[in-house]
Amino acid sequence: MSLKTVASRPNTAPETGRMRETADLQLGSTLFGKLPLEIRDMIYTECWKASGLRQHVFIRDGSLTHWPCTLAPNEADERLEELQRMIQVQEAPPRSRTRTLLLDDKWAARFSSPWHEHWRCEEDMKEKVFDNEGTYQEHPSQSSRTLFLPILLTCKRTYLEARHSLYSSVTLTFTDLAAAHACLALSPSTVASQVRSLAFSLVLSYDTLHQHRLRPSSAEPAGPWADLCTTLSDLVRFSALRDVQIRLGLAVPSASSAHGFDGRKTGSVQEINSHDLGVNAWWQVRERWVLSAVRGMLARRLVVQLPRTEPTQRRPAWVRPYSYPEDGGRIESEGVPFRRLERYAALPPMRFRNDGRVEPRMDAPRRPVGPLFSTTSDDPGRGWTAKDRIRVRTREFQKAKRGLRKLVARLKTD
């Protein structure tokens, strides 16, 4: 089902103006007649805490739904520890760039989870919403139900009072760009204009991240990532949104995705996809280009989390001007235009095989690498330093020297 189909469903939110005119004040009740609004807000807040202050929003069966987030703040991803343990235990060539590791079904699902570092939340959802045969249950267990809808459906006055408390207390978390786009950008939703805190954990392809910068003209679509940033900017400027956290990762395409390219389409966004196949690490991403879609007041409310480049990796000279400080920084010291920039340890790119094995690619750029495409010059070494050029020429000279020695030795034997 397309995003437009999800967003085009009729909006069932009640008309608040009409509700205020017809709502009964219920001054004879204990809740509304004797308790002040501050106490009632405290009661509502405790109900939200019992249901979970962080909620995942995702698409299931063509509709937007939610599930509590169980990931603790700043909790380390257990998959990194498991990957390190498997590399140490299972046999692999000591100098191999790729290591083939055998995974069981449980860890294979965790490493490939579309919920990324929130894989525990996905497991919890599947355990309580789906039965043992994998069939969706229309009425999940009692422990998985929340108090959001029961509180809002109590009466009109409760709905009008509790709605503001709900949207100001709960953080909506998105691990899917499609769900975020449907909820915030495409849907005429009343939730988007009232929510105060949003969190995103998105793993996107190279062309999706750069589409708004590489389109040939302004008439071409900027793409869902840029549209989402524009929507967030509008919510910060004109609505109640005050806290945004975006965690980005790179989706490495498989070799089979190459069949969808049309080499005859030059100068269009389709041409970017051919570069997508050569991307296998975050250091190849132009971070400043990607986050140039973040503008205005949104930058001052935004916490950005980007993958950390491991010490064994070295960014080529041409990519450094497009990257933010590796150790993060603040606006005053490093010139980072966001409230805060953080780096996190990301999983290495992985290739899952049909035999149940996974190949994490552990290598890094070991020589100066040219950019995936040239925007101002046909010289692939544009942006290299003098040391980079000397290193490349020295390596080429040594290679030619070895070839000459082999040729002389062969002539002598003949």
CSV table of C-alpha atoms in Angstrom, one decimal:
chain,number,residue,atom,x,y,z
A,1,MET,CA,0.0,0.0,0.0
A,2,SER,CA,1.4,3.4,-1.0
A,3,LEU,CA,2.0,6.3,1.4
A,4,LYS,CA,-0.7,8.3,-0.3
A,5,THR,CA,-3.2,5.6,0.4
A,6,VAL,CA,-2.3,5.6,4.0
A,7,ALA,CA,-2.5,9.4,4.2
A,8,SER,CA,-5.7,9.7,2.2
A,9,ARG,CA,-7.8,7.8,4.7
A,10,PRO,CA,-10.6,9.9,6.2
A,11,ASN,CA,-9.5,12.0,9.3
A,12,THR,CA,-11.6,10.8,12.2
A,13,ALA,CA,-10.3,13.3,14.7
A,14,PRO,CA,-13.2,15.1,16.4
A,15,GLU,CA,-13.9,18.9,15.9
A,16,THR,CA,-12.5,20.5,19.0
A,17,GLY,CA,-14.6,23.7,18.5
A,18,ARG,CA,-17.8,21.8,18.5
A,19,MET,CA,-16.7,19.6,21.4
A,20,ARG,CA,-16.0,22.7,23.6
A,21,GLU,CA,-19.5,24.0,22.9
A,22,THR,CA,-21.3,20.8,23.8
A,23,ALA,CA,-19.0,19.4,26.6
A,24,ASP,CA,-20.5,19.0,30.0
A,25,LEU,CA,-18.4,20.7,32.7
A,26,GLN,CA,-19.3,18.0,35.2
A,27,LEU,CA,-18.7,20.3,38.2
A,28,GLY,CA,-20.5,17.8,40.5
A,29,SER,CA,-17.8,15.1,39.9
A,30,THR,CA,-14.8,14.7,42.2
A,31,LEU,CA,-12.3,14.9,39.3
A,32,PHE,CA,-13.5,18.1,37.7
A,33,GLY,CA,-15.4,19.7,40.7
A,34,LYS,CA,-12.9,19.4,43.5
A,35,LEU,CA,-9.4,18.8,42.0
A,36,PRO,CA,-7.6,21.7,40.3
A,37,LEU,CA,-6.3,21.5,36.8
A,38,GLU,CA,-2.7,21.1,38.0
A,39,ILE,CA,-3.7,17.9,39.9
A,40,ARG,CA,-5.6,16.5,37.0
A,41,ASP,CA,-2.5,17.1,34.8
A,42,MET,CA,-0.4,15.1,37.2
A,43,ILE,CA,-2.9,12.3,37.1
A,44,TYR,CA,-2.9,12.3,33.3
A,45,THR,CA,1.0,12.3,33.3
A,46,GLU,CA,1.1,9.2,35.5
A,47,CYS,CA,-1.3,7.5,33.1
A,48,TRP,CA,1.1,8.3,30.2
A,49,LYS,CA,4.1,7.1,32.2
A,50,ALA,CA,2.3,3.8,32.8
A,51,SER,CA,1.7,3.4,29.1
A,52,GLY,CA,5.2,4.5,28.0
A,53,LEU,CA,6.5,8.0,27.3
A,54,ARG,CA,8.3,6.9,24.2
A,55,GLN,CA,6.1,5.3,21.5
A,56,HIS,CA,7.2,3.8,18.1
A,57,VAL,CA,5.0,4.8,15.2
A,58,PHE,CA,5.0,2.5,12.2
A,59,ILE,CA,2.8,1.2,9.4
A,60,ARG,CA,1.1,-2.2,9.8
A,61,ASP,CA,-1.5,-3.5,7.4
A,62,GLY,CA,-1.7,-0.1,5.7
A,63,SER,CA,-2.4,1.9,8.9
A,64,LEU,CA,-0.3,3.9,11.3
A,65,THR,CA,-0.1,2.3,14.7
A,66,HIS,CA,2.2,2.6,17.8
A,67,TRP,CA,4.1,0.5,20.3
A,68,PRO,CA,6.0,1.4,23.5
A,69,CYS,CA,9.8,1.8,23.2
A,70,THR,CA,11.8,-0.2,25.7
A,71,LEU,CA,15.2,1.0,24.7
A,72,ALA,CA,16.9,2.9,27.6
A,73,PRO,CA,18.5,6.3,26.8
A,74,ASN,CA,22.2,5.9,25.7
A,75,GLU,CA,21.9,2.1,25.9
A,76,ALA,CA,24.6,0.3,24.0
A,77,ASP,CA,23.6,-1.8,21.0
A,78,GLU,CA,24.1,-5.4,22.1
A,79,ARG,CA,24.6,-6.5,18.5
A,80,LEU,CA,28.0,-4.9,18.4
A,81,GLU,CA,29.2,-7.0,21.4
A,82,GLU,CA,27.7,-10.1,19.8
A,83,LEU,CA,29.4,-9.4,16.4
A,84,GLN,CA,32.8,-8.9,18.2
A,85,ARG,CA,32.3,-12.2,20.1
A,86,MET,CA,31.4,-14.1,16.9
A,87,ILE,CA,34.5,-12.7,15.1
A,88,GLN,CA,36.7,-13.9,18.0
A,89,VAL,CA,35.2,-17.3,18.3
A,90,GLN,CA,34.5,-18.3,14.7
A,91,GLU,CA,37.4,-19.1,12.4
A,92,ALA,CA,38.3,-16.4,9.8
A,93,PRO,CA,41.5,-15.6,7.8
A,94,PRO,CA,43.5,-13.1,10.0
A,95,ARG,CA,43.9,-10.5,7.2
A,96,SER,CA,40.6,-11.0,5.5
A,97,ARG,CA,38.6,-7.9,4.6
A,98,THR,CA,35.3,-9.9,4.8
A,99,ARG,CA,34.6,-12.5,7.4
A,100,THR,CA,31.9,-15.1,6.9
A,101,LEU,CA,30.0,-15.7,10.2
A,102,LEU,CA,27.3,-18.2,10.9
A,103,LEU,CA,24.2,-16.8,12.6
A,104,ASP,CA,21.2,-18.5,14.1
A,105,ASP,CA,17.7,-17.3,13.2
A,106,LYS,CA,17.4,-15.1,16.3
A,107,TRP,CA,20.6,-13.1,15.7
A,108,ALA,CA,20.0,-13.0,11.9
A,109,ALA,CA,16.7,-11.3,12.5
A,110,ARG,CA,18.3,-8.9,15.0
A,111,PHE,CA,21.1,-7.8,12.7
A,112,SER,CA,18.6,-7.3,9.8
A,113,SER,CA,15.9,-5.7,11.9
A,114,PRO,CA,14.2,-2.7,10.2
A,115,TRP,CA,13.9,-1.2,13.7
A,116,HIS,CA,17.7,-0.9,13.8
A,117,GLU,CA,19.0,-0.4,17.4
A,118,HIS,CA,15.4,-0.7,18.6
A,119,TRP,CA,15.4,-4.5,17.7
A,120,ARG,CA,14.3,-5.3,21.2
A,121,CYS,CA,11.2,-3.2,20.8
A,122,GLU,CA,10.4,-5.1,17.6
A,123,GLU,CA,10.8,-8.5,19.3
A,124,ASP,CA,8.6,-7.4,22.2
A,125,MET,CA,5.9,-6.2,19.7
A,126,LYS,CA,6.0,-9.5,17.8
A,127,GLU,CA,5.9,-11.6,20.9
A,128,LYS,CA,2.8,-9.9,22.3
A,129,VAL,CA,0.9,-9.0,19.1
A,130,PHE,CA,1.5,-12.2,17.0
A,131,ASP,CA,0.7,-15.7,18.1
A,132,ASN,CA,3.0,-18.7,17.9
A,133,GLU,CA,2.1,-19.3,14.3
A,134,GLY,CA,3.0,-15.7,13.3
A,135,THR,CA,-0.7,-14.6,12.8
A,136,TYR,CA,-1.6,-11.1,13.8
A,137,GLN,CA,-4.0,-10.9,16.8
A,138,GLU,CA,-6.8,-8.4,16.6
A,139,HIS,CA,-7.0,-8.2,20.4
A,140,PRO,CA,-3.5,-8.4,21.9
A,141,SER,CA,-2.8,-9.4,25.5
A,142,GLN,CA,-3.9,-7.2,28.4
A,143,SER,CA,-0.3,-6.3,29.3
A,144,SER,CA,0.3,-4.8,25.9
A,145,ARG,CA,-2.6,-2.3,26.0
A,146,THR,CA,-2.1,1.4,26.8
A,147,LEU,CA,-4.2,4.0,28.6
A,148,PHE,CA,-4.0,6.6,25.8
A,149,LEU,CA,-7.3,5.8,24.0
A,150,PRO,CA,-9.3,4.9,27.1
A,151,ILE,CA,-8.4,8.2,28.7
A,152,LEU,CA,-9.3,10.2,25.6
A,153,LEU,CA,-12.6,8.4,25.1
A,154,THR,CA,-13.8,8.9,28.7
A,155,CYS,CA,-15.7,12.1,27.9
A,156,LYS,CA,-15.5,15.3,25.9
A,157,ARG,CA,-13.9,17.4,28.7
A,158,THR,CA,-11.4,14.7,29.5
A,159,TYR,CA,-10.4,14.6,25.8
A,160,LEU,CA,-9.9,18.4,25.6
A,161,GLU,CA,-7.8,18.5,28.8
A,162,ALA,CA,-5.8,15.3,28.4
A,163,ARG,CA,-4.9,15.8,24.7
A,164,HIS,CA,-2.5,18.6,25.4
A,165,SER,CA,-0.9,16.7,28.3
A,166,LEU,CA,-0.5,13.6,26.1
A,167,TYR,CA,1.2,15.3,23.2
A,168,SER,CA,3.5,17.4,25.4
A,169,SER,CA,4.7,14.3,27.4
A,170,VAL,CA,5.1,11.5,24.8
A,171,THR,CA,7.9,11.3,22.3
A,172,LEU,CA,7.1,9.7,19.0
A,173,THR,CA,9.9,7.5,17.6
A,174,PHE,CA,10.2,6.6,13.9
A,175,THR,CA,12.5,3.9,12.5
A,176,ASP,CA,11.0,4.1,9.0
A,177,LEU,CA,11.1,7.1,6.7
A,178,ALA,CA,7.8,5.9,5.1
A,179,ALA,CA,5.9,6.0,8.4
A,180,ALA,CA,7.5,9.3,9.4
A,181,HIS,CA,6.6,10.8,6.0
A,182,ALA,CA,3.0,9.5,6.2
A,183,CYS,CA,2.4,10.7,9.7
A,184,LEU,CA,4.0,14.1,9.5
A,185,ALA,CA,4.3,15.2,5.9
A,186,LEU,CA,1.4,13.6,3.9
A,187,SER,CA,-1.4,13.2,6.5
A,188,PRO,CA,-3.6,16.1,7.4
A,189,SER,CA,-3.1,14.9,11.0
A,190,THR,CA,-3.9,16.9,14.1
A,191,VAL,CA,-1.2,15.1,16.1
A,192,ALA,CA,1.7,16.6,14.1
A,193,SER,CA,0.8,20.1,15.0
A,194,GLN,CA,0.6,19.4,18.8
A,195,VAL,CA,3.5,17.0,19.5
A,196,ARG,CA,6.5,18.5,21.3
A,197,SER,CA,9.1,15.8,20.9
A,198,LEU,CA,10.1,13.6,18.0
A,199,ALA,CA,12.9,11.0,17.6
A,200,PHE,CA,14.1,9.4,14.3
A,201,SER,CA,16.4,6.4,13.7
A,202,LEU,CA,16.7,6.2,9.9
A,203,VAL,CA,18.9,4.0,7.8
A,204,LEU,CA,18.7,5.5,4.3
A,205,SER,CA,20.4,4.8,1.0
A,206,TYR,CA,23.0,7.1,-0.5
A,207,ASP,CA,20.8,8.5,-3.2
A,208,THR,CA,18.0,9.2,-0.8
A,209,LEU,CA,20.3,11.2,1.5
A,210,HIS,CA,21.7,13.2,-1.3
A,211,GLN,CA,18.7,13.6,-3.7
A,212,HIS,CA,17.9,17.2,-2.8
A,213,ARG,CA,21.5,18.2,-3.6
A,214,LEU,CA,22.0,16.2,-6.8
A,215,ARG,CA,18.7,16.8,-8.6
A,216,PRO,CA,19.4,18.6,-12.0
A,217,SER,CA,16.8,21.4,-11.4
A,218,SER,CA,14.6,22.8,-8.7
A,219,ALA,CA,11.6,21.4,-10.6
A,220,GLU,CA,12.6,17.9,-9.8
A,221,PRO,CA,11.3,16.5,-6.4
A,222,ALA,CA,13.6,17.0,-3.5
A,223,GLY,CA,12.9,13.5,-2.1
A,224,PRO,CA,11.3,12.2,1.1
A,225,TRP,CA,14.2,13.0,3.3
A,226,ALA,CA,14.3,16.7,2.3
A,227,ASP,CA,10.5,16.8,2.5
A,228,LEU,CA,10.6,15.4,6.0
A,229,CYS,CA,13.1,18.1,7.1
A,230,THR,CA,10.9,20.8,5.6
A,231,THR,CA,7.9,19.5,7.5
A,232,LEU,CA,9.9,19.4,10.8
A,233,SER,CA,11.1,23.0,10.2
A,234,ASP,CA,7.5,24.1,9.7
A,235,LEU,CA,6.4,22.3,12.9
A,236,VAL,CA,9.2,24.0,14.9
A,237,ARG,CA,8.3,27.4,13.5
A,238,PHE,CA,4.6,27.3,13.5
A,239,SER,CA,3.6,24.5,15.9
A,240,ALA,CA,4.5,23.0,19.3
A,241,LEU,CA,7.5,21.0,18.3
A,242,ARG,CA,10.5,21.8,20.5
A,243,ASP,CA,12.8,18.7,20.7
A,244,VAL,CA,14.0,16.7,17.7
A,245,GLN,CA,16.6,13.9,17.6
A,246,ILE,CA,17.7,12.4,14.3
A,247,ARG,CA,20.0,9.3,14.1
A,248,LEU,CA,21.1,8.5,10.6
A,249,GLY,CA,22.7,5.4,9.1
A,250,LEU,CA,23.6,4.2,5.7
A,251,ALA,CA,21.7,1.4,3.9
A,252,VAL,CA,24.2,-0.5,1.8
A,253,PRO,CA,22.5,-1.8,-1.4
A,254,SER,CA,22.9,-5.4,-2.6
A,255,ALA,CA,24.3,-6.2,-5.9
A,256,SER,CA,20.9,-7.3,-7.2
A,257,SER,CA,19.7,-3.7,-7.0
A,258,ALA,CA,21.9,-2.9,-10.0
A,259,HIS,CA,19.4,-4.4,-12.4
A,260,GLY,CA,17.0,-1.4,-11.8
A,261,PHE,CA,19.3,1.2,-13.4
A,262,ASP,CA,18.9,2.8,-16.8
A,263,GLY,CA,22.2,4.0,-18.0
A,264,ARG,CA,20.5,6.1,-20.7
A,265,LYS,CA,19.0,8.5,-18.1
A,266,THR,CA,21.8,11.0,-17.7
A,267,GLY,CA,21.5,14.2,-15.7
A,268,SER,CA,18.7,12.9,-13.5
A,269,VAL,CA,18.4,11.5,-10.1
A,270,GLN,CA,18.4,8.0,-11.6
A,271,GLU,CA,22.0,8.6,-12.4
A,272,ILE,CA,22.9,8.9,-8.7
A,273,ASN,CA,21.8,5.3,-8.1
A,274,SER,CA,24.8,4.0,-10.1
A,275,HIS,CA,27.0,5.5,-7.4
A,276,ASP,CA,24.9,3.9,-4.7
A,277,LEU,CA,26.5,0.5,-5.5
A,278,GLY,CA,30.0,1.8,-4.7
A,279,VAL,CA,29.0,3.0,-1.3
A,280,ASN,CA,29.7,0.6,1.6
A,281,ALA,CA,30.7,2.9,4.5
A,282,TRP,CA,29.5,6.1,6.1
A,283,TRP,CA,32.8,7.9,5.4
A,284,GLN,CA,31.7,8.2,1.7
A,285,VAL,CA,28.6,10.2,2.7
A,286,ARG,CA,28.8,14.0,2.4
A,287,GLU,CA,27.4,14.9,5.8
A,288,ARG,CA,27.1,18.6,5.2
A,289,TRP,CA,25.2,18.0,2.0
A,290,VAL,CA,22.8,15.5,3.7
A,291,LEU,CA,22.0,17.9,6.6
A,292,SER,CA,21.8,21.0,4.4
A,293,ALA,CA,18.1,20.1,4.3
A,294,VAL,CA,17.9,21.1,7.9
A,295,ARG,CA,17.3,24.9,8.1
A,296,GLY,CA,16.0,27.7,10.2
A,297,MET,CA,14.8,27.2,13.8
A,298,LEU,CA,14.9,23.4,13.4
A,299,ALA,CA,18.7,23.4,13.6
A,300,ARG,CA,18.6,25.0,17.1
A,301,ARG,CA,16.2,22.3,18.4
A,302,LEU,CA,18.0,19.4,16.7
A,303,VAL,CA,20.3,16.7,18.2
A,304,VAL,CA,22.0,14.9,15.3
A,305,GLN,CA,23.6,11.4,15.8
A,306,LEU,CA,25.9,10.2,13.0
A,307,PRO,CA,28.0,7.0,12.7
A,308,ARG,CA,31.5,7.2,14.1
A,309,THR,CA,34.5,6.5,11.8
A,310,GLU,CA,36.5,3.8,13.5
A,311,PRO,CA,40.2,4.5,14.2
A,312,THR,CA,41.2,2.0,11.6
A,313,GLN,CA,39.5,4.1,8.9
A,314,ARG,CA,40.8,7.2,7.4
A,315,ARG,CA,38.7,9.8,5.6
A,316,PRO,CA,40.2,10.7,2.2
A,317,ALA,CA,41.1,14.4,1.7
A,318,TRP,CA,38.3,15.1,-0.7
A,319,VAL,CA,35.6,14.1,1.8
A,320,ARG,CA,36.8,16.0,4.8
A,321,PRO,CA,35.3,19.4,3.8
A,322,TYR,CA,31.9,17.7,3.6
A,323,SER,CA,32.1,16.1,7.0
A,324,TYR,CA,31.4,17.3,10.5
A,325,PRO,CA,33.9,17.0,13.4
A,326,GLU,CA,34.5,13.4,14.2
A,327,ASP,CA,34.2,14.0,18.0
A,328,GLY,CA,31.0,16.1,17.7
A,329,GLY,CA,31.0,19.7,18.9
A,330,ARG,CA,28.9,22.7,19.8
A,331,ILE,CA,28.0,25.8,17.8
A,332,GLU,CA,30.4,28.0,19.6
A,333,SER,CA,33.5,25.8,19.3
A,334,GLU,CA,33.2,23.7,16.2
A,335,GLY,CA,30.8,25.6,14.0
A,336,VAL,CA,28.2,22.8,14.1
A,337,PRO,CA,24.8,24.4,13.3
A,338,PHE,CA,22.8,22.1,15.6
A,339,ARG,CA,22.1,22.0,19.3
A,340,ARG,CA,24.3,19.0,19.6
A,341,LEU,CA,26.2,16.6,17.3
A,342,GLU,CA,26.9,13.1,18.6
A,343,ARG,CA,28.7,10.1,17.2
A,344,TYR,CA,27.7,6.5,17.8
A,345,ALA,CA,29.3,3.1,17.1
A,346,ALA,CA,27.5,1.7,14.0
A,347,LEU,CA,27.4,-1.9,12.7
A,348,PRO,CA,29.7,-2.6,9.8
A,349,PRO,CA,28.0,-3.1,6.4
A,350,MET,CA,26.8,-6.7,6.1
A,351,ARG,CA,25.8,-9.0,3.3
A,352,PHE,CA,23.4,-11.8,4.3
A,353,ARG,CA,23.7,-15.1,2.3
A,354,ASN,CA,21.1,-17.7,1.6
A,355,ASP,CA,23.0,-20.3,3.7
A,356,GLY,CA,22.4,-18.4,6.9
A,357,ARG,CA,25.8,-16.8,7.0
A,358,VAL,CA,26.6,-13.1,7.1
A,359,GLU,CA,29.6,-11.2,5.8
A,360,PRO,CA,30.4,-8.1,7.8
A,361,ARG,CA,32.9,-5.9,5.8
A,362,MET,CA,35.5,-4.7,8.2
A,363,ASP,CA,37.9,-2.9,5.9
A,364,ALA,CA,38.4,0.8,5.4
A,365,PRO,CA,39.8,3.2,2.7
A,366,ARG,CA,43.5,2.1,2.7
A,367,ARG,CA,44.5,4.5,-0.1
A,368,PRO,CA,43.4,7.9,-1.3
A,369,VAL,CA,40.0,7.3,-2.9
A,370,GLY,CA,38.4,9.7,-5.4
A,371,PRO,CA,34.8,10.9,-5.0
A,372,LEU,CA,32.0,8.9,-6.4
A,373,PHE,CA,31.2,11.7,-8.8
A,374,SER,CA,32.9,14.9,-9.8
A,375,THR,CA,30.9,18.1,-9.7
A,376,THR,CA,33.4,20.7,-10.8
A,377,SER,CA,36.2,18.9,-12.6
A,378,ASP,CA,37.0,15.7,-14.5
A,379,ASP,CA,40.1,15.1,-12.4
A,380,PRO,CA,39.3,12.2,-10.1
A,381,GLY,CA,42.1,13.4,-7.7
A,382,ARG,CA,40.6,16.9,-7.2
A,383,GLY,CA,40.8,17.8,-3.5
A,384,TRP,CA,43.7,15.5,-2.7
A,385,THR,CA,46.6,16.9,-0.7
A,386,ALA,CA,50.2,16.9,-2.0
A,387,LYS,CA,51.0,13.9,0.3
A,388,ASP,CA,48.1,12.0,-1.2
A,389,ARG,CA,49.4,12.5,-4.7
A,390,ILE,CA,53.0,11.6,-3.7
A,391,ARG,CA,51.7,8.4,-2.0
A,392,VAL,CA,49.7,7.4,-5.1
A,393,ARG,CA,52.6,8.0,-7.5
A,394,THR,CA,55.0,6.2,-5.2
A,395,ARG,CA,52.8,3.2,-5.1
A,396,GLU,CA,52.4,3.2,-8.9
A,397,PHE,CA,56.1,3.5,-9.4
A,398,GLN,CA,56.7,0.5,-7.0
A,399,LYS,CA,54.1,-1.5,-8.9
A,400,ALA,CA,55.8,-0.7,-12.2
A,401,LYS,CA,59.2,-1.6,-10.8
A,402,ARG,CA,58.0,-5.0,-9.6
A,403,GLY,CA,56.5,-5.7,-13.0
A,404,LEU,CA,59.8,-4.8,-14.7
A,405,ARG,CA,61.7,-7.2,-12.4
A,406,LYS,CA,59.3,-10.0,-13.3
A,407,LEU,CA,59.7,-9.3,-17.0
A,408,VAL,CA,63.5,-9.3,-16.7
A,409,ALA,CA,63.4,-12.6,-14.8
A,410,ARG,CA,61.2,-14.2,-17.4
A,411,LEU,CA,63.5,-13.1,-20.2
A,412,LYS,CA,66.5,-14.6,-18.4
A,413,THR,CA,64.8,-18.0,-18.1
A,414,ASP,CA,63.8,-18.0,-21.7
